[in-house]
Amino acid sequence: MQMERLPTAITISDLATGYGNKQILSGINCQIKKGHLTALIGANGCGKSTLLKSINASLPYQQGEICLADGTLTKSLPNKVLAQKLSMLPQTPISPEGVSVRQLVGYGRAPYLNFLGQMSSKDHQLVEQALAQADVTDLADKPIASLSGGQRQRAWIAMVLAQNTDIILLDEPTTYLDVAHQFELLELLEDLVHQQGKTIVVVLHDLHHACRYADELIIVSDGGIYDQGAPKKVFTETMLRQVFGLDAQIIADPQTGTPLAIPRKHKLKQVA
Amino acid sequence: MFSQSLRQSNKSIYIGLIFLALWMFFAVWHVSAGAVAIPWREVLSNVVGYSDEHEFIIMGYRLPRMLIASLVGASLALSGLLVQGVIRNPLASPDVLGVTAGASLAVVFVNAMLPDIAVVWFPVIALIGGGISTVLLLSIAKPVLHHPAALALIGIALAAVMSAGIDYFLISRPMEINLSLIWMTGSVWGRNWSHLPILLSFFAVLLPCAIWLAYRLDLLSLGDQTAHGIGVDVQRLRIVTLLVAISLACVAVSVCGNIGFIGLIAPHAARFLFGNRHIALIPLAMLIGAVLLLSADLFARILMPPIELPAGILTALIGAPYFIFLLSRYKHW
């Protein structure tokens, strides 16, 4: 297949990690393809966020290796260098008091700045561009702490965009967003991947979003990888039952032809 | 589009100038007031060298005391600012981390064991004590270094243990302990030029460190995960900042004893007035700290002459209610 020939952006081999003595992930082997939108899906607590944290080296891992395309280990790079190659939006970032949205987005430029954080005109330009992309230009001068959950989320996304890295990791970026903004964000991610050649790994809760927008799914289950591949290939009724404990029928999305899970109503089944 | 930040920095400059004027006001008053009242004009002309009528009092006693009070206040404030920045907890300060208690315990201990020891050694002993309590804090707190509230709690527990130690020495050896008793309540009394070089040399090293850390502390306010994502080495930043903050607190304590609450109030007030860009907060917090200790020492001297109260009692009188006010408003348990 053509897809298989795409170069890899991140290679994870034999990864095992956890918090303290509690093992969360083990025996993880997978490749994140360059220029792909990869979605991580799986039940709550299966280790999706842990996998992202391991990739950006914020969580030390006990065993295995995570390498970038050029073969360097992510954990061996100084943080500032890593942050020029790879950005990450964590699940619950802190919104500090008294910081405006523009200031926050400006922090996304931090990996490129000196110790005083002085921005050049090019940095300012990238910040304005990121504000526009995430649709928060109107909110730019407002303090982040005064915004609603969805507005904050968009401001955080703008910060990650301002970081302008080839690889972007997002942990449930659609949380708090209303339906329109959810799809707007997903379309934006699609554009970033297909027009600017970025590599994006995103944890998504909504399986419909994942199937519709992702080029590839990585299905995480019980601290391991259940399956990996194009949605049409790996998104099956068996998988839904085994990984999510969900009894569902799969039909094709009438617009895109991607898989769409329709859960079976148990009461109806009992009657039948 | 930059007009907002421009206005912000203009406002910052005005506030800074107001506090600078306030500091100068208290500085002159501090030097002029006392058993021998010296007119303000006399003070100023002495400092610029036009007159030498009161040179002995001014140059020998009051000017060094004024400068030391200012510098100690400033270093306590800077220490508190750094600690609050790194723990992301407005309730944190060097006293909360148990550093000042560790320094005090060391002095009381040595004083009880070697009653004849010269006062000159106090700073050195305090530094060692503060250093040991820092190492103790860091080694106990290492697994929870990423957890601001836990770090503060361990600091409070350490401080409690050390206070118990101080009480033990005070009660079991009351005869030997007089000197450290005065020192412990925090006083600028009897400090002279010989203390300035210690203070200044520490400042010369630690202030540039603080400036170097400032922007990274801004980034750390976004949380560990995000800060890591934008290139901050969170663990290292936290340790380096704590070391700088604790050294500042130790050197302040070693000169003037346990002066509480300045490390808490000054950075808090600065944040309230200035927002949270550390590079701007550093000078403002230091100025506020200097004004606080200078005015506390001034009122301690002139409130009921000829008795001189320790300045630490006055800072506690203002600081403790403020701390309770903060506690009652703090929501992020």
XYZ file of C-alpha atoms in Angstrom:
605
model
C 0.000 0.000 0.000
C 1.063 3.559 -0.643
C 0.551 4.625 2.943
C 3.037 2.115 4.284
C 5.853 3.805 2.400
C 5.438 7.119 4.231
C 8.454 7.855 6.451
C 7.918 7.582 10.183
C 8.026 10.630 12.449
C 8.159 8.736 15.739
C 9.182 5.162 16.396
C 8.212 3.577 19.692
C 9.797 0.253 20.505
C 9.189 -2.014 23.463
C 7.981 0.839 25.674
C 6.973 0.176 29.265
C 6.064 2.913 31.686
C 3.819 3.959 34.550
C 3.580 6.128 37.643
C 5.660 4.994 40.595
C 5.146 1.260 40.951
C 1.964 1.254 38.939
C 2.603 -0.042 35.430
C 0.332 1.626 32.867
C 1.838 0.696 29.515
C 3.937 -2.275 28.507
C 5.242 -3.818 25.305
C 4.281 -0.829 23.160
C 5.585 -1.035 19.607
C 4.314 1.383 17.014
C 5.246 3.901 14.399
C 3.681 7.315 13.927
C 3.748 8.166 10.252
C 5.028 11.499 9.098
C 2.398 13.784 7.575
C -0.439 11.783 9.068
C -3.218 12.610 11.458
C -3.075 9.754 13.950
C -5.838 9.360 16.509
C -5.365 7.481 19.773
C -8.588 5.868 20.916
C -9.431 3.556 23.776
C -11.492 3.255 26.915
C -10.929 5.554 29.915
C -7.728 4.878 31.803
C -6.228 2.621 29.129
C -3.021 4.688 28.879
C -3.569 7.072 25.948
C -2.434 10.161 27.860
C 0.461 8.215 29.354
C 1.619 7.337 25.853
C 1.569 11.004 24.832
C 3.468 12.004 27.966
C 6.098 9.392 27.233
C 6.516 10.680 23.679
C 7.171 14.257 24.794
C 9.474 12.939 27.537
C 7.566 14.544 30.393
C 7.073 11.101 31.908
C 10.243 9.039 32.280
C 9.885 5.487 31.030
C 11.437 2.380 32.532
C 11.991 0.382 29.404
C 12.108 0.798 25.650
C 12.878 3.598 23.255
C 11.075 6.496 21.636
C 12.931 7.909 18.638
C 12.334 10.758 16.238
C 12.747 10.412 12.469
C 16.493 11.086 12.644
C 16.935 8.380 15.267
C 17.469 10.622 18.299
C 15.825 9.531 21.517
C 13.253 12.109 22.623
C 14.393 11.842 26.229
C 18.027 12.502 25.327
C 17.314 15.924 23.831
C 17.446 19.079 25.949
C 13.849 20.189 26.575
C 14.246 23.376 24.622
C 15.457 21.507 21.533
C 12.711 18.900 21.855
C 10.137 21.701 22.145
C 11.246 23.026 18.748
C 10.428 19.687 17.153
C 7.420 18.560 19.116
C 4.634 20.428 20.903
C 2.003 19.094 23.235
C -1.291 20.303 24.631
C -1.914 18.516 27.942
C -5.372 17.513 29.082
C -5.828 20.006 31.901
C -3.506 22.972 31.543
C -3.476 25.633 34.274
C -4.824 29.070 33.357
C -2.756 31.507 35.400
C -4.251 34.744 36.715
C -3.510 37.968 34.917
C -2.175 36.478 31.673
C -3.836 37.662 28.481
C -4.561 35.324 25.593
C -1.951 37.037 23.413
C 0.648 36.690 26.174
C -0.240 33.008 26.559
C 0.050 32.350 22.842
C 3.363 34.213 22.926
C 4.611 31.638 25.457
C 4.337 29.141 22.611
C 7.372 30.879 21.108
C 9.410 30.229 24.278
C 11.554 27.412 22.823
C 12.980 29.875 20.290
C 13.610 32.812 22.623
C 16.480 33.902 24.873
C 16.291 33.823 28.667
C 14.441 37.146 28.769
C 11.775 35.904 26.372
C 12.216 38.753 23.893
C 10.163 38.247 20.731
C 11.173 39.367 17.257
C 8.681 40.726 14.724
C 8.570 37.272 13.167
C 7.560 35.806 16.536
C 4.810 38.432 16.875
C 3.633 37.610 13.374
C 3.429 33.872 14.147
C 1.487 34.656 17.325
C -1.075 36.729 15.386
C -1.346 33.970 12.813
C -1.941 31.345 15.506
C -4.561 33.562 17.167
C -6.406 33.803 13.850
C -6.132 30.062 13.118
C -7.644 29.143 16.479
C -10.308 31.858 16.101
C -9.323 33.776 19.241
C -8.139 37.074 17.728
C -11.184 38.804 19.251
C -10.233 37.511 22.698
C -6.535 38.316 22.396
C -6.440 41.046 25.036
C -8.703 39.293 27.546
C -7.223 37.543 30.578
C -7.268 33.788 29.982
C -8.706 33.151 33.449
C -11.835 35.147 32.543
C -12.731 32.980 29.524
C -15.149 30.063 29.247
C -13.852 26.504 29.018
C -14.182 26.348 25.243
C -12.583 29.747 24.690
C -9.679 28.752 26.917
C -9.240 25.527 25.013
C -8.963 27.479 21.763
C -6.421 29.819 23.338
C -4.343 26.800 24.397
C -4.553 25.400 20.892
C -3.361 28.753 19.546
C -0.373 28.508 21.878
C 0.539 25.105 20.508
C 0.128 26.395 16.935
C 2.444 29.331 17.705
C 5.067 26.808 18.736
C 5.087 25.830 15.063
C 6.566 22.357 15.406
C 6.522 19.556 12.862
C 4.975 17.169 15.351
C 1.955 18.152 17.445
C 0.509 16.043 20.266
C -2.958 16.918 21.537
C -4.651 15.313 24.521
C -8.411 15.544 24.029
C -8.389 18.971 22.382
C -12.134 18.890 21.657
C -13.085 18.825 25.344
C -15.177 21.851 26.372
C -15.732 22.878 22.738
C -19.232 23.292 21.338
C -20.134 21.171 18.318
C -19.296 23.807 15.716
C -15.902 24.541 17.248
C -15.162 20.823 17.579
C -15.505 20.341 13.843
C -13.710 23.616 13.136
C -10.761 22.359 15.156
C -10.752 18.970 13.462
C -10.845 20.645 10.030
C -7.948 22.842 11.142
C -5.939 19.794 12.198
C -6.710 18.167 8.856
C -5.452 21.274 7.035
C -2.284 21.369 9.125
C -1.567 17.774 8.194
C -2.518 17.756 4.562
C -1.464 21.251 3.547
C 1.461 22.037 5.844
C 2.731 18.499 6.193
C 2.555 18.421 10.003
C 2.400 15.185 11.932
C -0.389 15.205 14.493
C -1.163 12.684 17.198
C -4.424 13.351 18.949
C -6.331 11.613 21.717
C -10.020 11.683 20.807
C -12.974 10.464 22.801
C -15.492 10.788 20.017
C -15.041 7.714 17.798
C -16.921 9.394 14.981
C -14.404 12.257 14.967
C -11.549 9.805 15.051
C -12.795 7.737 12.122
C -13.744 10.723 10.041
C -10.606 12.819 10.370
C -7.766 10.470 11.249
C -5.583 8.869 8.602
C -4.664 6.216 11.087
C -6.058 4.898 14.340
C -4.017 3.516 17.196
C -6.324 1.559 19.464
C -5.033 1.334 23.020
C -6.414 -1.277 25.353
C -5.279 -2.463 28.781
C -1.882 -0.814 28.566
C -1.052 -2.277 25.171
C -1.786 -1.610 21.533
C -4.802 -3.554 20.328
C -4.512 -2.589 16.683
C -3.200 0.102 14.391
C -4.227 1.099 10.880
C -6.573 3.051 8.644
C -10.043 3.500 10.219
C -11.745 1.458 7.502
C -9.456 -1.442 8.282
C -9.276 -1.521 12.078
C -12.578 0.003 13.185
C -14.678 -3.142 13.449
C -17.613 -4.433 15.465
C -15.376 -6.992 17.160
C -12.915 -4.264 18.150
C -15.729 -2.139 19.635
C -16.961 -5.078 21.668
C -13.518 -6.142 22.908
C -11.968 -2.721 23.547
C -14.927 -0.570 24.554
C -17.437 -3.209 25.642
C -19.825 -1.619 23.167
C -22.336 -3.509 21.116
C -22.661 -1.513 17.904
C -23.358 -1.744 14.235
C -20.936 -0.120 11.826
C -22.233 1.779 8.835
C -20.508 4.094 6.389
C -20.629 7.832 7.065
C -22.908 9.054 4.266
C -20.578 11.949 3.490
C -17.104 10.544 3.777
C -17.615 6.802 3.647
C -15.628 6.397 6.863
C -16.910 3.964 9.515
C -19.597 5.174 11.850
C -20.597 3.215 14.949
C -24.296 3.049 15.756
C -24.727 1.488 19.238
C -27.453 -1.142 19.430
C -30.236 -0.350 21.834
C -30.292 -3.124 24.417
C -33.945 -2.742 25.355
C -34.991 -3.357 21.765
C -32.816 -6.443 21.634
C -34.449 -7.825 24.762
C -37.899 -7.351 23.279
C -36.849 -9.117 20.112
C -1.950 45.943 19.041
C 0.892 46.531 21.471
C -0.780 49.545 23.046
C -2.128 47.381 25.866
C 1.254 46.048 26.878
C 2.689 49.549 26.519
C 0.052 50.912 28.881
C 0.781 48.039 31.202
C 4.489 48.819 31.319
C 3.787 52.554 31.782
C 1.615 51.695 34.756
C 4.370 49.458 36.087
C 6.874 52.288 35.867
C 4.562 54.670 37.748
C 3.967 52.154 40.524
C 7.692 51.485 40.696
C 8.442 55.205 40.981
C 5.856 55.605 43.741
C 7.501 52.859 45.775
C 10.956 54.265 45.075
C 9.797 57.635 46.426
C 8.263 55.867 49.414
C 11.530 54.087 50.079
C 13.499 57.342 49.903
C 11.010 58.988 52.266
C 11.395 56.234 54.846
C 15.155 56.064 54.322
C 15.609 59.738 55.192
C 13.158 59.524 58.096
C 14.905 56.378 59.334
C 18.272 58.113 59.421
C 16.938 61.300 60.969
C 14.837 59.788 63.763
C 16.196 58.441 67.017
C 17.549 59.459 70.412
C 19.369 62.338 68.736
C 16.920 63.761 66.227
C 18.731 65.007 63.170
C 16.878 67.411 60.854
C 16.156 66.021 57.380
C 18.191 68.724 55.628
C 21.110 67.834 57.822
C 20.750 64.163 56.870
C 20.762 64.939 53.163
C 23.696 67.330 53.301
C 25.661 64.783 55.320
C 25.042 62.061 52.782
C 26.159 64.238 49.879
C 29.136 65.427 51.901
C 28.321 69.137 52.501
C 28.185 68.827 56.244
C 29.794 66.643 58.882
C 28.037 67.840 61.994
C 26.421 64.483 62.780
C 28.784 62.411 60.741
C 29.545 60.007 63.595
C 25.912 59.069 64.246
C 24.854 59.027 60.632
C 27.809 57.282 59.049
C 28.657 55.094 62.018
C 25.214 53.857 63.044
C 22.168 54.990 61.173
C 23.201 54.822 57.525
C 24.499 51.226 57.688
C 21.427 50.219 59.666
C 19.174 51.825 57.071
C 20.990 50.119 54.223
C 20.964 46.742 55.954
C 17.265 46.972 56.747
C 16.558 47.806 53.097
C 18.744 45.035 51.714
C 17.430 42.412 54.118
C 13.845 43.414 53.330
C 14.625 43.237 49.621
C 16.267 39.830 49.803
C 13.437 38.368 51.903
C 10.954 39.706 49.352
C 12.918 38.318 46.417
C 13.247 34.983 48.158
C 9.490 34.878 48.737
C 8.799 35.852 45.133
C 10.923 32.986 43.827
C 9.427 30.475 46.252
C 5.889 31.503 45.334
C 6.776 31.324 41.653
C 8.148 27.831 41.916
C 5.558 26.370 44.278
C 2.706 28.183 42.500
C 1.186 28.794 45.864
C 0.494 32.279 47.186
C 0.811 30.984 50.745
C 4.421 29.904 50.319
C 7.386 31.841 51.651
C 10.832 31.032 53.063
C 9.293 30.721 56.531
C 6.763 28.190 55.224
C 9.548 26.041 53.770
C 11.228 25.801 57.159
C 14.388 27.581 56.029
C 14.275 30.402 58.532
C 13.426 27.945 61.303
C 16.404 25.786 60.303
C 18.710 28.785 60.377
C 17.358 29.878 63.755
C 17.692 26.395 65.223
C 21.341 26.233 64.185
C 22.088 29.540 65.882
C 20.246 28.601 69.072
C 21.927 25.209 69.153
C 25.438 26.608 68.766
C 24.657 29.350 71.237
C 23.527 26.819 73.820
C 26.583 24.596 73.310
C 29.148 27.388 73.097
C 27.754 30.271 75.173
C 30.835 32.441 74.657
C 30.676 32.430 70.886
C 31.091 35.825 69.209
C 28.118 37.375 67.418
C 30.200 37.544 64.248
C 29.712 33.812 63.788
C 25.936 33.973 63.762
C 25.633 34.612 60.016
C 27.844 31.653 59.168
C 25.982 29.337 61.517
C 22.615 30.494 60.215
C 23.725 29.835 56.645
C 24.815 26.324 57.547
C 21.549 25.675 59.384
C 19.488 27.004 56.491
C 21.555 24.935 54.088
C 21.023 21.740 56.069
C 17.278 22.304 56.307
C 17.216 22.945 52.549
C 18.985 19.681 51.807
C 16.651 17.933 54.236
C 13.608 19.501 52.580
C 14.760 18.628 49.065
C 15.641 15.048 49.934
C 12.343 14.397 51.712
C 10.332 16.253 49.084
C 12.100 14.806 46.037
C 9.294 12.397 45.103
C 6.688 15.161 45.418
C 8.706 17.997 43.930
C 6.153 18.230 41.125
C 3.371 18.672 43.653
C 3.393 22.258 44.988
C 1.011 21.747 47.904
C 2.843 18.641 49.161
C 6.158 20.500 49.101
C 4.661 23.326 51.157
C 3.204 20.843 53.638
C 6.542 19.090 54.100
C 8.139 22.503 54.651
C 5.566 23.370 57.308
C 6.159 20.027 59.049
C 9.930 20.581 59.007
C 9.495 24.084 60.400
C 7.354 22.677 63.207
C 9.997 20.108 64.147
C 12.671 22.789 64.173
C 10.586 25.170 66.254
C 10.193 22.355 68.759
C 13.985 22.040 68.820
C 14.359 25.762 69.416
C 11.842 25.622 72.277
C 13.758 22.725 73.809
C 17.010 24.681 73.916
C 15.298 27.825 75.174
C 13.687 25.974 78.073
C 16.497 23.616 78.981
C 19.304 26.175 78.847
C 17.761 29.560 79.635
C 21.026 31.119 80.834
C 23.018 30.727 77.675
C 20.353 31.745 75.268
C 19.851 35.494 75.781
C 21.773 36.593 72.725
C 20.000 34.306 70.321
C 16.678 35.272 71.845
C 17.173 38.870 70.692
C 18.454 37.671 67.352
C 15.559 35.266 66.840
C 12.768 37.811 67.140
C 14.453 39.634 64.301
C 16.153 42.929 64.887
C 18.254 45.333 62.934
C 19.641 46.687 66.197
C 23.395 46.994 66.425
C 24.113 45.986 62.829
C 26.968 47.906 61.264
C 29.102 48.231 58.153
C 30.679 44.825 58.729
C 27.425 43.108 57.778
C 27.075 44.911 54.473
C 29.807 43.094 52.506
C 28.190 39.697 53.229
C 24.807 40.938 52.112
C 26.118 42.712 49.049
C 28.268 39.851 47.832
C 25.350 37.418 48.063
C 23.188 39.919 46.254
C 25.720 40.345 43.481
C 25.475 36.627 42.711
C 21.845 35.860 43.490
C 20.108 38.824 41.853
C 21.435 37.995 38.356
C 20.361 34.383 38.994
C 16.850 35.573 39.816
C 16.714 37.665 36.642
C 17.913 34.671 34.642
C 15.116 32.558 36.124
C 12.367 35.171 35.690
C 11.014 34.267 32.236
C 11.128 30.557 32.964
C 9.064 31.136 36.093
C 6.481 32.916 33.916
C 6.336 29.754 31.801
C 6.124 27.520 34.866
C 2.928 29.317 35.912
C 1.181 27.393 33.095
C 1.675 24.119 34.972
C 4.418 21.491 34.813
C 3.068 19.668 31.777
C 2.667 22.758 29.625
C 5.938 24.274 30.782
C 7.692 21.058 29.835
C 5.980 21.130 26.450
C 7.346 24.600 25.671
C 10.877 23.668 26.558
C 11.292 24.230 30.300
C 13.334 21.681 32.242
C 10.829 21.763 35.078
C 12.675 19.670 37.657
C 15.949 21.549 37.243
C 14.235 24.946 37.223
C 12.489 24.044 40.460
C 15.685 22.993 42.234
C 17.783 25.935 41.020
C 15.065 28.435 41.947
C 14.644 26.915 45.397
C 18.402 27.054 45.972
C 18.580 30.724 44.975
C 15.515 31.582 47.075
C 16.775 29.716 50.092
C 20.243 31.263 49.934
C 18.637 34.701 49.843
C 16.500 33.878 52.865
C 19.452 32.417 54.777
C 21.676 35.398 54.259
C 18.846 37.714 55.322
C 18.119 35.637 58.415
C 21.791 35.395 59.266
C 22.097 39.163 59.413
C 18.864 40.115 61.105
C 17.377 36.980 62.592
C 13.921 35.684 61.998
C 11.939 38.487 60.422
C 8.692 36.917 59.353
C 6.049 37.687 56.757
C 8.009 40.058 54.520
C 8.771 37.149 52.200
C 5.037 36.501 52.075
C 3.532 39.990 51.870
C 5.948 41.840 49.567
C 5.727 39.451 46.572
C 2.006 39.083 47.104
C 1.473 42.834 47.034
C 3.723 43.085 43.979
C 1.675 40.435 42.147
C -1.530 42.214 43.091
C -0.237 45.503 41.657
C 1.780 44.228 38.720
C 0.318 41.013 37.328
C 2.713 38.128 37.061
C 5.650 38.841 34.815
C 8.557 37.992 37.069
C 11.044 40.272 35.364
C 8.901 43.256 36.391
C 7.973 41.736 39.743
C 11.591 41.362 40.880
C 12.390 45.087 41.313
C 8.923 45.906 42.647
C 8.829 43.098 45.211
C 12.331 44.065 46.366
C 11.301 47.714 46.765
C 8.174 46.764 48.704
C 10.222 44.448 50.925
C 12.747 47.214 51.577
C 10.003 49.721 52.421
C 8.299 47.210 54.734
C 11.348 46.341 56.796
C 12.656 49.898 56.818
C 9.361 51.287 58.101
C 8.983 48.416 60.586
C 12.454 49.118 61.970
C 11.743 52.855 62.039
C 8.523 52.453 64.014
C 10.148 49.857 66.234
C 12.646 52.526 67.228
C 10.396 55.546 67.619
C 7.140 54.101 68.992
C 8.208 53.913 72.642
C 11.623 55.423 73.174
C 14.010 54.658 74.703
C 12.922 51.023 74.283
C 13.666 49.523 70.889
C 11.323 46.798 69.779
C 12.640 44.133 67.414
C 11.423 44.904 63.906
C 10.276 41.280 63.566
C 7.511 41.910 66.090
C 6.138 44.756 63.986
C 6.296 42.794 60.716
C 4.461 39.947 62.434
C 1.863 42.394 63.702
C 1.082 43.428 60.121
C 1.904 40.104 58.511
C -0.062 37.654 60.603
C -3.495 39.216 59.991
C -2.627 39.479 56.308
C -1.707 35.781 56.248
C -5.018 34.888 57.913
C -6.816 37.036 55.347
C -5.034 35.161 52.545
C -5.821 31.798 54.125
C -9.504 32.633 54.333
C -9.530 33.545 50.648
C -7.418 30.626 49.408
C -9.608 28.205 47.486
C -7.280 25.708 45.838
C -6.790 23.175 48.604
